[in-house]
CSV table of C-alpha atoms and ligand atoms in Angstrom, one decimal:
chain,number,residue,atom,x,y,z
W,974,UNK,CA,12.9,-0.9,-18.4
W,975,UNK,CA,14.6,-4.3,-16.3
W,976,UNK,CA,14.6,-5.1,-13.0
W,977,UNK,CA,17.0,-6.6,-10.3
W,978,UNK,CA,16.2,-8.3,-6.8
W,979,UNK,CA,16.9,-6.5,-3.9
W,980,UNK,CA,19.2,-9.2,-2.9
W,981,UNK,CA,20.2,-10.4,-6.7
W,982,UNK,CA,24.0,-11.1,-7.7
W,983,UNK,CA,25.5,-9.2,-10.1
W,984,UNK,CA,26.4,-12.4,-12.0
W,985,UNK,CA,22.3,-13.6,-11.9
W,986,UNK,CA,20.8,-9.8,-12.3
W,987,UNK,CA,22.4,-10.0,-16.1
W,988,UNK,CA,21.3,-13.4,-16.4
W,989,UNK,CA,17.5,-12.9,-15.8
W,990,UNK,CA,16.9,-8.9,-16.9
W,991,UNK,CA,13.3,-9.1,-16.0
W,992,UNK,CA,11.0,-7.7,-17.8
W,993,UNK,CA,7.5,-5.2,-16.1
W,994,UNK,CA,5.2,-8.0,-17.1
W,995,UNK,CA,7.3,-10.9,-16.2
W,996,UNK,CA,6.8,-9.9,-12.7
W,997,UNK,CA,3.9,-8.3,-12.6
W,998,UNK,CA,1.9,-11.5,-12.0
W,999,UNK,CA,4.8,-12.7,-8.7
W,1000,UNK,CA,5.9,-11.6,-5.1
W,1001,UNK,CA,8.8,-12.2,-3.8
W,1002,UNK,CA,12.4,-12.5,-6.7
W,1003,UNK,CA,13.4,-16.2,-6.8
W,1004,UNK,CA,16.0,-15.1,-4.3
W,1005,UNK,CA,13.8,-14.3,-2.0
W,1006,UNK,CA,14.2,-10.5,-1.8
W,1007,UNK,CA,11.7,-7.5,-4.3
W,1008,UNK,CA,12.7,-6.1,-7.5
W,1009,UNK,CA,12.8,-2.7,-8.0
W,1010,UNK,CA,14.6,-0.6,-11.3
W,1011,UNK,CA,18.0,-1.2,-12.0
W,1012,UNK,CA,17.9,2.3,-12.5
W,1013,UNK,CA,15.0,4.6,-11.4
W,1014,UNK,CA,13.8,6.6,-13.6
W,1015,UNK,CA,14.4,10.8,-14.3
W,1016,UNK,CA,11.8,13.0,-14.9
W,1017,UNK,CA,13.0,17.0,-15.6
W,1018,UNK,CA,11.3,20.4,-15.4
W,1019,UNK,CA,9.6,20.8,-18.6
W,1020,UNK,CA,8.5,17.1,-17.5
W,1021,UNK,CA,7.0,18.5,-14.5
W,1022,UNK,CA,6.1,21.7,-15.8
W,1023,UNK,CA,3.9,19.5,-19.2
W,1024,UNK,CA,2.9,17.6,-16.3
W,1025,UNK,CA,0.8,20.0,-14.9
W,1026,UNK,CA,-1.8,20.5,-16.4
W,1027,UNK,CA,-3.3,16.3,-17.3
W,1028,UNK,CA,-5.5,14.5,-16.1
W,1029,UNK,CA,-5.2,11.3,-13.2
W,1030,UNK,CA,-5.6,9.3,-15.6
W,1031,UNK,CA,-2.3,10.9,-18.2
W,1032,UNK,CA,-0.6,10.9,-15.9
W,1033,UNK,CA,-0.8,7.5,-14.4
W,1034,UNK,CA,0.5,6.6,-18.5
W,1035,UNK,CA,3.1,9.0,-18.6
W,1036,UNK,CA,4.7,7.2,-14.6
W,1037,UNK,CA,4.1,4.3,-15.4
W,1038,UNK,CA,5.2,4.1,-19.3
W,1039,UNK,CA,9.1,5.2,-17.5
W,1040,UNK,CA,8.5,2.0,-15.9
W,1041,UNK,CA,6.3,-0.9,-17.9
W,1042,UNK,CA,8.1,-0.2,-21.0
W,1043,UNK,CA,7.0,-4.3,-22.3
W,1044,UNK,CA,3.8,-2.7,-22.3
W,1045,UNK,CA,2.9,-0.8,-25.9
W,1046,UNK,CA,1.8,2.7,-25.0
W,1047,UNK,CA,-1.8,2.8,-26.3
W,1048,UNK,CA,-2.2,-0.3,-24.8
W,1049,UNK,CA,-1.4,1.2,-21.5
W,1050,UNK,CA,-3.4,4.2,-21.3
W,1051,UNK,CA,-6.2,2.6,-22.8
W,1052,UNK,CA,-5.7,0.4,-19.9
W,1053,UNK,CA,-5.0,3.6,-17.0
W,1054,UNK,CA,-8.1,5.7,-19.3
W,1055,UNK,CA,-9.9,3.0,-17.5
W,1056,UNK,CA,-8.7,2.4,-14.3
W,1057,UNK,CA,-8.1,6.7,-13.0
W,1058,UNK,CA,-12.7,7.4,-13.8
W,1059,UNK,CA,-14.7,9.5,-11.7
W,1060,UNK,CA,-17.0,7.1,-11.9
W,1061,UNK,CA,-14.4,4.6,-9.8
W,1062,UNK,CA,-13.7,7.4,-7.6
W,1063,UNK,CA,-16.4,8.9,-6.4
W,1064,UNK,CA,-17.0,8.8,-2.8
W,1065,UNK,CA,-15.6,11.9,-2.4
W,1066,UNK,CA,-16.7,14.4,0.1
W,1067,UNK,CA,-19.4,17.1,-0.8
W,1068,UNK,CA,-17.0,20.5,-1.9
W,1069,UNK,CA,-14.6,17.6,-4.1
W,1070,UNK,CA,-14.6,16.6,-7.2
W,1071,UNK,CA,-14.2,13.2,-8.8
W,1072,UNK,CA,-12.4,14.0,-11.7
W,1073,UNK,CA,-9.4,15.1,-10.1
W,1074,UNK,CA,-9.2,11.3,-8.8
W,1075,UNK,CA,-7.4,12.6,-5.4
W,1076,UNK,CA,-8.7,15.7,-4.4
W,1077,UNK,CA,-5.7,18.4,-2.4
W,1078,UNK,CA,-7.5,19.9,0.5
W,1079,UNK,CA,-6.0,22.7,2.9
W,1080,UNK,CA,-7.0,22.6,6.6
W,1081,UNK,CA,-4.2,25.4,7.7
W,1082,UNK,CA,-2.7,27.8,6.2
W,1083,UNK,CA,-1.4,29.7,9.4
W,1084,UNK,CA,1.8,30.9,10.5
W,1085,UNK,CA,2.8,27.3,11.1
W,1086,UNK,CA,2.7,26.7,7.7
W,1087,UNK,CA,0.1,24.5,5.0
W,1088,UNK,CA,-0.9,21.5,6.5
W,1089,UNK,CA,-3.1,20.1,3.5
W,1090,UNK,CA,-5.1,16.4,3.1
W,1091,UNK,CA,-4.5,14.0,0.3
W,1092,UNK,CA,-7.6,11.7,-1.3
W,1093,UNK,CA,-6.6,8.6,-1.7
W,1094,UNK,CA,-10.1,6.8,-0.1
W,1095,UNK,CA,-12.9,7.8,-3.0
W,1096,UNK,CA,-12.5,4.6,-4.3
W,1097,UNK,CA,-15.1,0.5,-4.2
W,1098,UNK,CA,-13.4,0.4,-0.9
W,1099,UNK,CA,-12.8,3.8,1.0
W,1100,UNK,CA,-9.4,3.0,1.5
W,1101,UNK,CA,-5.8,3.6,-0.8
W,1102,UNK,CA,-5.9,0.6,-1.8
W,1103,UNK,CA,-7.8,0.7,-4.7
W,1104,UNK,CA,-5.1,2.9,-6.4
W,1105,UNK,CA,-3.1,0.7,-6.7
W,1106,UNK,CA,-5.6,-2.4,-6.7
W,1107,UNK,CA,-7.6,-1.5,-9.3
W,1108,UNK,CA,-4.4,-0.6,-11.4
W,1109,UNK,CA,-3.3,-4.4,-10.7
W,1110,UNK,CA,-7.0,-6.0,-11.8
W,1111,UNK,CA,-6.6,-3.8,-15.3
W,1112,UNK,CA,-3.4,-5.3,-15.9
W,1113,UNK,CA,-3.1,-8.3,-15.0
W,1114,UNK,CA,-6.6,-9.1,-17.4
W,1115,UNK,CA,-4.4,-7.5,-19.9
W,1116,UNK,CA,-1.3,-10.0,-19.3
W,1117,UNK,CA,-3.6,-12.8,-18.5
W,1118,UNK,CA,-5.4,-12.6,-22.2
W,1119,UNK,CA,-2.3,-12.0,-24.1
W,1120,UNK,CA,-0.9,-15.7,-22.2
W,1121,UNK,CA,-4.3,-16.6,-22.8
W,1122,UNK,CA,-3.6,-18.1,-18.7
W,1123,UNK,CA,-5.3,-18.2,-15.6
W,1124,UNK,CA,-3.8,-16.7,-12.3
W,1125,UNK,CA,-5.6,-18.2,-8.7
W,1126,UNK,CA,-5.7,-15.2,-6.4
W,1127,UNK,CA,-5.5,-16.9,-3.5
W,1128,UNK,CA,-4.9,-14.4,0.2
W,1129,UNK,CA,-5.6,-13.6,3.3
W,1130,UNK,CA,-7.1,-10.5,4.7
W,1131,UNK,CA,-7.8,-8.5,8.1
W,1132,UNK,CA,-9.8,-6.3,6.8
W,1133,UNK,CA,-8.4,-3.5,3.9
W,1134,UNK,CA,-5.9,-5.2,1.2
W,1135,UNK,CA,-8.4,-8.3,1.0
W,1136,UNK,CA,-12.0,-6.0,-0.1
W,1137,UNK,CA,-9.2,-3.6,-2.8
W,1138,UNK,CA,-8.1,-7.2,-4.2
W,1139,UNK,CA,-11.5,-8.8,-4.2
W,1140,UNK,CA,-13.0,-4.9,-6.2
W,1141,UNK,CA,-10.4,-4.6,-8.4
W,1142,UNK,CA,-10.6,-8.1,-9.4
W,1143,UNK,CA,-14.9,-9.0,-9.7
W,1144,UNK,CA,-14.8,-10.0,-13.1
W,1145,UNK,CA,-12.0,-10.2,-14.1
W,1146,UNK,CA,-11.9,-12.5,-16.4
W,1147,UNK,CA,-8.7,-15.2,-16.0
W,1148,UNK,CA,-8.8,-13.8,-12.3
W,1149,UNK,CA,-10.2,-16.3,-9.3
W,1150,UNK,CA,-10.4,-14.6,-5.8
W,1151,UNK,CA,-10.4,-17.1,-2.6
W,1152,UNK,CA,-9.8,-15.0,0.3
W,1153,UNK,CA,-8.9,-16.0,3.6
W,1154,UNK,CA,-11.1,-14.2,6.5
W,1155,UNK,CA,-11.0,-14.1,10.5
W,1156,UNK,CA,-14.6,-15.8,11.0
W,1157,UNK,CA,-17.1,-13.1,13.0
W,1158,UNK,CA,-13.8,-11.1,13.8
W,1159,UNK,CA,-14.1,-8.4,11.2
W,1160,UNK,CA,-16.6,-5.3,11.2
W,1161,UNK,CA,-20.0,-5.4,9.8
W,1162,UNK,CA,-19.0,-2.7,7.4
W,1163,UNK,CA,-15.3,-4.6,6.4
W,1164,UNK,CA,-17.3,-7.8,6.2
W,1165,UNK,CA,-20.3,-6.6,4.5
W,1166,UNK,CA,-17.9,-5.0,2.2
W,1167,UNK,CA,-16.7,-8.3,1.1
W,1168,UNK,CA,-19.7,-11.2,1.5
W,1169,UNK,CA,-22.4,-8.7,0.6
W,1170,UNK,CA,-20.0,-9.3,-4.0
W,1171,UNK,CA,-22.3,-11.2,-5.9
W,1172,UNK,CA,-19.6,-12.9,-8.5
W,1173,UNK,CA,-18.7,-15.3,-9.1
W,1174,UNK,CA,-14.8,-14.8,-9.6
W,1175,UNK,CA,-14.5,-14.3,-6.1
W,1176,UNK,CA,-14.5,-16.5,-3.2
W,1177,UNK,CA,-15.1,-15.3,0.2
W,1178,UNK,CA,-13.6,-17.8,2.3
W,1179,UNK,CA,-14.3,-16.9,6.6
W,1180,UNK,CA,-12.2,-19.9,8.8
W,1181,UNK,CA,-12.9,-20.2,11.9
W,1182,UNK,CA,-9.1,-18.8,14.0
W,1183,UNK,CA,-8.3,-16.1,13.9
W,1184,UNK,CA,-6.1,-13.4,11.3
W,1185,UNK,CA,-2.7,-15.8,11.8
W,1186,UNK,CA,-4.7,-18.8,11.5
W,1187,UNK,CA,-5.5,-17.7,8.1
W,1188,UNK,CA,-2.1,-15.9,7.2
W,1189,UNK,CA,-0.6,-20.3,8.5
W,1190,UNK,CA,-2.9,-21.1,6.2
W,1191,UNK,CA,-1.6,-19.2,2.8
W,1192,UNK,CA,1.6,-20.2,3.6
W,1193,UNK,CA,1.0,-24.1,4.1
W,1194,UNK,CA,-1.0,-24.0,0.8
W,1195,UNK,CA,2.0,-21.5,-1.1
W,1196,UNK,CA,4.9,-24.1,0.4
W,1197,UNK,CA,3.2,-26.8,-1.7
W,1198,UNK,CA,4.6,-26.2,-5.1
W,1199,UNK,CA,3.0,-28.4,-6.8
W,1200,UNK,CA,0.0,-27.1,-5.9
W,1201,UNK,CA,0.6,-24.1,-6.4
W,1202,UNK,CA,1.8,-24.4,-9.9
W,1203,UNK,CA,-1.1,-26.7,-10.7
W,1204,UNK,CA,-3.6,-24.3,-9.7
W,1205,UNK,CA,-2.4,-21.5,-11.6
W,1206,UNK,CA,-2.2,-19.7,-7.5
W,1207,UNK,CA,-1.2,-16.2,-7.4
W,1208,UNK,CA,-0.9,-13.3,-4.5
W,1209,UNK,CA,-1.0,-9.8,-4.3
W,1210,UNK,CA,0.4,-8.8,-0.9
W,1211,UNK,CA,2.0,-5.3,-0.3
W,1212,UNK,CA,5.8,-6.0,-2.0
W,1213,UNK,CA,3.9,-6.4,-5.4
W,1214,UNK,CA,6.0,-4.1,-7.2
W,1215,UNK,CA,3.1,-3.0,-9.1
W,1216,UNK,CA,1.0,-1.5,-6.7
W,1217,UNK,CA,4.0,0.4,-5.6
W,1218,UNK,CA,4.6,1.7,-8.3
W,1219,UNK,CA,0.9,3.0,-9.3
W,1220,UNK,CA,1.8,4.4,-5.6
W,1221,UNK,CA,4.4,7.0,-7.3
W,1222,UNK,CA,1.2,8.7,-9.5
W,1223,UNK,CA,-0.9,10.2,-6.7
W,1224,UNK,CA,2.7,11.1,-4.4
W,1225,UNK,CA,3.1,13.0,-8.9
W,1226,UNK,CA,-0.6,14.2,-8.5
W,1227,UNK,CA,-0.6,15.7,-4.7
W,1228,UNK,CA,2.9,17.2,-5.5
W,1229,UNK,CA,1.2,18.8,-9.0
W,1230,UNK,CA,-1.8,20.5,-7.0
W,1231,UNK,CA,0.3,22.2,-3.9
W,1232,UNK,CA,2.6,23.6,-6.2
W,1233,UNK,CA,3.0,26.6,-9.3
W,1234,UNK,CA,7.2,25.9,-10.1
W,1235,UNK,CA,9.1,23.4,-9.4
W,1236,UNK,CA,10.6,25.0,-7.4
W,1237,UNK,CA,9.4,24.9,-4.7
W,1238,UNK,CA,9.9,21.5,-2.4
W,1239,UNK,CA,6.4,20.2,-0.6
W,1240,UNK,CA,7.0,17.5,1.9
W,1241,UNK,CA,5.0,14.6,2.7
W,1242,UNK,CA,3.2,12.7,6.2
W,1243,UNK,CA,2.7,9.0,5.0
W,1244,UNK,CA,0.1,6.6,7.9
W,1245,UNK,CA,2.2,3.4,8.2
W,1246,UNK,CA,2.4,0.2,8.7
W,1247,UNK,CA,4.7,-2.6,6.1
W,1248,UNK,CA,5.8,0.7,4.3
W,1249,UNK,CA,4.8,0.2,1.1
W,1250,UNK,CA,2.8,3.5,0.6
W,1251,UNK,CA,5.2,5.8,1.5
W,1252,UNK,CA,8.2,3.5,-0.6
W,1253,UNK,CA,6.1,4.6,-3.4
W,1254,UNK,CA,7.5,8.1,-2.2
W,1255,UNK,CA,10.5,7.1,-1.9
W,1256,UNK,CA,10.5,6.1,-5.8
W,1257,UNK,CA,8.3,9.3,-6.0
W,1258,UNK,CA,11.7,11.7,-4.7
W,1259,UNK,CA,14.3,9.3,-6.4
W,1260,UNK,CA,13.3,9.9,-9.4
W,1261,UNK,CA,13.4,14.2,-9.3
W,1262,UNK,CA,10.5,15.3,-7.3
W,1263,UNK,CA,10.9,18.2,-5.1
W,1264,UNK,CA,10.1,15.9,-2.4
W,1265,UNK,CA,11.4,18.4,1.1
W,1266,UNK,CA,10.5,15.2,4.2
W,1267,UNK,CA,9.1,12.6,3.9
W,1268,UNK,CA,7.5,11.8,7.4
W,1269,UNK,CA,6.4,7.8,7.6
W,1270,UNK,CA,2.9,8.4,10.8
W,1271,UNK,CA,3.4,4.6,13.1
W,1272,UNK,CA,0.9,4.1,15.1
W,1273,UNK,CA,1.8,2.4,18.8
W,1274,UNK,CA,3.6,-0.6,15.8
W,1275,UNK,CA,6.8,1.1,15.7
W,1276,UNK,CA,9.1,-0.4,14.4
W,1277,UNK,CA,8.9,2.5,11.0
W,1278,UNK,CA,9.6,4.6,13.9
W,1279,UNK,CA,11.8,3.2,16.1
W,1280,UNK,CA,14.7,3.2,13.0
W,1281,UNK,CA,14.1,5.9,12.0
W,1282,UNK,CA,14.9,7.4,14.5
W,1283,UNK,CA,18.0,5.3,15.9
W,1284,UNK,CA,18.6,3.3,13.4
W,1285,UNK,CA,18.3,0.6,14.7
W,1286,UNK,CA,15.3,-2.4,12.6
W,1287,UNK,CA,13.9,-4.7,15.1
W,1288,UNK,CA,10.9,-6.2,14.0
W,1289,UNK,CA,8.5,-7.5,16.7
W,1290,UNK,CA,7.6,-11.4,18.0
W,1291,UNK,CA,3.1,-11.5,17.7
W,1292,UNK,CA,2.9,-10.9,21.6
W,1293,UNK,CA,4.3,-7.6,20.9
W,1294,UNK,CA,2.3,-6.7,18.6
W,1295,UNK,CA,-1.0,-4.5,19.4
W,1296,UNK,CA,-4.4,-4.7,17.9
W,1297,UNK,CA,-5.1,-0.8,17.9
W,1298,UNK,CA,-8.0,1.2,16.5
W,1299,UNK,CA,-5.6,1.9,13.0
W,1300,UNK,CA,-5.6,-1.9,13.1
W,1301,UNK,CA,-4.6,-1.7,9.1
W,1302,UNK,CA,-1.0,-0.4,10.7
W,1303,UNK,CA,-0.9,-3.4,13.4
W,1304,UNK,CA,2.1,-5.3,11.9
W,1305,UNK,CA,5.9,-6.9,13.4
W,1306,UNK,CA,7.5,-6.0,10.3
W,1307,UNK,CA,7.5,-4.1,7.6
W,1308,UNK,CA,7.9,-6.0,4.1
W,1309,UNK,CA,8.5,-2.8,1.7
W,1310,UNK,CA,11.7,-2.0,4.3
W,1311,UNK,CA,14.1,-3.8,1.8
W,1312,UNK,CA,13.1,-1.7,-1.2
W,1313,UNK,CA,14.6,1.6,1.1
W,1314,UNK,CA,17.2,-0.5,2.6
W,1315,UNK,CA,18.6,-1.8,-0.8
W,1316,UNK,CA,18.6,1.8,-2.3
W,1317,UNK,CA,20.1,3.6,1.8
W,1318,UNK,CA,23.6,0.8,1.6
W,1319,UNK,CA,24.2,1.8,-2.2
W,1320,UNK,CA,22.5,-1.1,-3.6
W,1321,UNK,CA,24.3,-3.4,-2.4
W,1322,UNK,CA,22.8,-6.3,-2.8
W,1323,UNK,CA,25.0,-8.6,-1.0
W,1324,UNK,CA,25.0,-6.3,1.7
W,1325,UNK,CA,21.3,-5.7,1.3
W,1326,UNK,CA,20.7,-9.7,1.4
W,1327,UNK,CA,22.6,-10.7,4.9
W,1328,UNK,CA,21.2,-7.7,7.0
W,1329,UNK,CA,18.3,-9.9,6.2
W,1330,UNK,CA,19.2,-12.8,7.0
W,1331,UNK,CA,20.0,-11.4,9.9
W,1332,UNK,CA,16.4,-10.1,10.7
W,1333,UNK,CA,16.0,-14.4,10.7
W,1334,UNK,CA,18.7,-15.5,12.9
W,1335,UNK,CA,18.8,-12.3,15.3
W,1336,UNK,CA,15.4,-10.0,14.7
W,1337,UNK,CA,17.1,-7.0,13.7
W,1338,UNK,CA,19.3,-5.3,12.6
W,1339,UNK,CA,21.5,-1.6,13.9
W,1340,UNK,CA,23.4,1.1,11.1
W,1341,UNK,CA,23.3,3.2,13.9
W,1342,UNK,CA,27.3,3.3,14.3
W,1343,UNK,CA,27.8,2.3,17.6
W,1344,UNK,CA,30.3,0.0,18.6
W,1345,UNK,CA,29.0,-3.9,17.3
W,1346,UNK,CA,26.4,-2.3,14.8
W,1347,UNK,CA,26.2,-3.5,11.6
W,1348,UNK,CA,26.8,-0.8,10.0
W,1349,UNK,CA,26.9,3.5,10.3
W,1350,UNK,CA,24.2,3.9,6.5
W,1351,UNK,CA,22.0,5.0,10.0
W,1352,UNK,CA,23.9,9.0,8.5
W,1353,UNK,CA,22.9,9.0,4.9
W,1354,UNK,CA,18.6,8.5,6.4
W,1355,UNK,CA,18.7,12.5,5.9
W,1356,UNK,CA,19.6,12.5,2.9
W,1357,UNK,CA,16.5,10.0,2.1
W,1358,UNK,CA,14.4,13.2,3.5
W,1359,UNK,CA,13.4,10.3,5.9
W,1360,UNK,CA,11.5,11.7,9.1
W,1361,UNK,CA,9.1,9.8,11.5
W,1362,UNK,CA,6.8,10.2,14.1
W,1363,UNK,CA,4.3,7.3,16.4
W,1364,UNK,CA,1.0,8.5,17.3
W,1365,UNK,CA,-1.3,6.2,20.3
W,1366,UNK,CA,-5.1,5.6,20.8
W,1367,UNK,CA,-5.1,8.7,22.9
W,1368,UNK,CA,-3.8,10.9,19.8
W,1369,UNK,CA,-6.5,9.4,17.5
W,1370,UNK,CA,-9.2,10.2,19.4
W,1371,UNK,CA,-7.9,14.1,19.9
W,1372,UNK,CA,-6.9,13.9,16.5
W,1373,UNK,CA,-10.3,13.3,15.2
W,1374,UNK,CA,-12.4,15.7,17.3
W,1375,UNK,CA,-9.2,18.2,17.0
W,1376,UNK,CA,-10.2,17.8,13.0
W,1377,UNK,CA,-13.8,17.9,13.2
W,1378,UNK,CA,-13.9,21.1,15.7
W,1379,UNK,CA,-11.9,22.4,13.4
W,1380,UNK,CA,-12.1,22.2,9.4
W,1381,UNK,CA,-15.5,20.3,10.0
W,1382,UNK,CA,-14.4,17.6,8.5
W,1383,UNK,CA,-14.4,13.8,9.5
W,1384,UNK,CA,-10.9,11.3,9.1
W,1385,UNK,CA,-10.6,7.1,10.0
W,1386,UNK,CA,-7.9,6.0,12.1
W,1387,UNK,CA,-5.1,5.5,10.4
W,1388,UNK,CA,-5.3,9.7,8.5
W,1389,UNK,CA,-5.7,10.8,12.3
W,1390,UNK,CA,-1.7,9.0,13.1
W,1391,UNK,CA,-1.1,11.0,10.0
W,1392,UNK,CA,-1.7,14.9,10.8
W,1393,UNK,CA,-0.8,14.1,14.6
W,1394,UNK,CA,2.6,13.2,13.3
W,1395,UNK,CA,2.9,15.9,10.6
W,1396,UNK,CA,2.0,18.9,13.1
W,1397,UNK,CA,5.0,18.0,14.2
W,1398,UNK,CA,7.4,18.0,11.2
W,1399,UNK,CA,5.2,20.9,9.6
W,1400,UNK,CA,7.5,24.0,8.6
W,1401,UNK,CA,6.4,27.3,6.9
W,1402,UNK,CA,7.0,27.7,2.4
W,1403,UNK,CA,7.2,24.0,2.7
W,1404,UNK,CA,3.7,22.8,2.5
W,1405,UNK,CA,2.6,19.5,4.2
W,1406,UNK,CA,1.0,16.5,2.6
W,1407,UNK,CA,-1.2,14.6,4.3
W,1408,UNK,CA,-1.8,11.3,2.6
W,1409,UNK,CA,-5.3,10.0,4.0
W,1410,UNK,CA,-5.5,6.2,3.7
W,1411,UNK,CA,-9.1,5.5,4.4
W,1412,UNK,CA,-12.5,6.7,4.6
W,1413,UNK,CA,-13.3,7.4,8.2
W,1414,UNK,CA,-16.8,5.3,8.0
W,1415,UNK,CA,-14.7,2.1,8.2
W,1416,UNK,CA,-13.4,2.5,11.1
W,1417,UNK,CA,-16.7,3.6,12.8
W,1418,UNK,CA,-16.3,2.5,16.3
W,1419,UNK,CA,-13.6,4.7,17.4
W,1420,UNK,CA,-15.2,7.7,16.0
W,1421,UNK,CA,-18.4,7.1,17.7
W,1422,UNK,CA,-16.0,7.5,20.4
W,1423,UNK,CA,-14.0,10.4,19.8
W,1424,UNK,CA,-17.0,12.3,18.7
W,1425,UNK,CA,-20.6,10.5,20.0
W,1426,UNK,CA,-21.7,10.8,16.5
W,1427,UNK,CA,-21.7,8.1,13.4
W,1428,UNK,CA,-19.0,8.5,10.4
W,1429,UNK,CA,-20.2,9.4,7.2
W,1430,UNK,CA,-20.8,7.1,5.0
W,1431,UNK,CA,-21.0,7.9,1.5
W,1432,UNK,CA,-24.0,7.7,-1.4
W,1433,UNK,CA,-24.5,3.8,-1.6
W,1434,UNK,CA,-23.3,2.5,1.5
W,1435,UNK,CA,-26.0,3.8,3.4
W,1436,UNK,CA,-27.5,-0.3,3.7
W,1437,UNK,CA,-24.7,-2.4,3.0
W,1438,UNK,CA,-24.7,-4.4,6.2
W,1439,UNK,CA,-28.4,-5.1,5.0
W,1440,UNK,CA,-27.1,-6.9,1.6
W,1441,UNK,CA,-27.6,-10.8,1.2
W,1442,UNK,CA,-24.1,-12.2,1.6
W,1443,UNK,CA,-22.3,-15.0,-0.5
W,1444,UNK,CA,-19.5,-17.0,1.9
W,1445,UNK,CA,-18.6,-20.3,3.3
W,1446,UNK,CA,-16.8,-21.1,6.8
W,1447,UNK,CA,-14.3,-23.8,6.9
W,1448,UNK,CA,-12.1,-24.7,9.4
W,1449,UNK,CA,-8.3,-23.9,9.1
W,1450,UNK,CA,-7.7,-26.6,8.1
W,1451,UNK,CA,-5.2,-27.1,4.5
W,1452,UNK,CA,-6.8,-30.2,3.3
W,1453,UNK,CA,-10.4,-29.4,3.3
W,1454,UNK,CA,-8.5,-25.6,1.5
W,1455,UNK,CA,-6.4,-27.4,-0.9
W,1456,UNK,CA,-9.6,-29.4,-1.9
W,1457,UNK,CA,-11.9,-26.7,-2.2
W,1458,UNK,CA,-9.7,-24.7,-4.4
W,1459,UNK,CA,-8.9,-27.7,-7.0
W,1460,UNK,CA,-12.6,-28.3,-6.3
W,1461,UNK,CA,-13.0,-24.2,-7.6
W,1462,UNK,CA,-10.0,-23.5,-9.8
W,1463,UNK,CA,-11.8,-26.2,-12.4
W,1464,UNK,CA,-7.7,-27.5,-12.7
V,698,PLP,C1,-2.5,-0.6,4.3
V,698,PLP,C2,-3.4,0.8,5.1
V,698,PLP,C3,-1.7,1.9,6.2
V,698,PLP,C4,-1.3,0.9,5.0
V,698,PLP,O1,0.1,1.0,4.7
V,698,PLP,P1,1.7,0.7,4.3
V,698,PLP,O2,1.5,1.1,2.5
V,698,PLP,O3,1.4,-1.2,3.7
V,698,PLP,O4,1.8,0.9,4.9
V,698,PLP,C5,-2.9,2.6,6.3
V,698,PLP,N1,-4.5,3.5,6.2
V,698,PLP,C6,-4.8,2.3,5.8
V,698,PLP,C7,-6.6,2.9,5.2
V,698,PLP,C8,-4.6,0.6,5.1
V,698,PLP,O5,-5.3,-0.2,4.3
């Protein structure tokens, strides 16, 4: 299985047929595009049948081996078995089984159809990013050991990504994590999750500034290529291909758990910001999984909803980006969206490149087909099953309250965006699966507002804020940051 860049000319792609392990540790392709398989592996109905009885780990193995053809089967199987174990995904609700890894719960089975919640947040940091990041940790350790190499992950976080990366990489041989976060601006719970880690390969750096300052520091340090190479700096952001492919697995799992025959279809609603999670749904569908609709649910930062309603992709300025109560979806542009656009324009890399050049120069593009637009491919979107909707703070509060009243469970704010939008797209005969992207305990402020009581916390999280914390505070200064990294990598 070879990988191509969404911006590669056929000549350069033919010269560099990248394998899975070649792109595992990287982010963007050298030409600025994103990696995708040269073609999507197809799944037969017989395979789907055989996969109905597999454990999550074995299903992950069967799917990943279609993409990671350069990892020997036995090695891959050991990795998926180690990654997807009930011991890691143990933070389930009462009545759910950790052996399911991503248990399904039917919320409603009525006149409008079936509404199902698929829990992706039972991992160590209580958010769906664990599903992919835990695999990445084990893949990185494997690949680095093979080449006797090391990797220093350097990133910025406002919450979910940083903690998922740290819990995935803690104690991994050859890997260190340097994670910047805005000093005293994360919730007490999220701060405690990260800063209570005592592993010597995890470095929490609280930057005196806001999240944008942290991101600017990461950019400035990464732009010094000599430093980046010498210090073996890498990232684990959401454009990483292995993260996307790990997420493909739970779409198969959700489908198989919600159906009894491959003649049936399901739809998914996915709380979306960077288009990472739902991009995996698109790939599952392209592989032949019988998905009817893929519904992107956004919050007030509705870049994706706007595109799926109008065909206009318009990135937002920092001043137009809202801080919302579903903060992990507060984005100004959707960094994985280029992967879908590449497929939408018939895998034409030159055209994809031109469209995303226009994003840089003009802030977006228009595929609506209107006079003066950049193309008319928007009319093809329905053939890919995409739909969308938008949700606001009031919608979240109302939905959290409704779901607590009607089904007696507490959902988090991002999942609430998903349920709100899913209800607008349900139809009888096609189960609607909403992906639960975090547990409510992570976003307690809004739960208090909606329900007047605290969100339930899984066992072991009760006193997390009182644990000893390990972190350094630094100014937003590039040279001091570089000095700190060099001091602690020993390179
Ligand atoms: C990251 C995150 C999202 C958004 O996922 P994308 O794939 O980046 O769109 C949604 N909900 C939660 C809880 C998250 O942490």
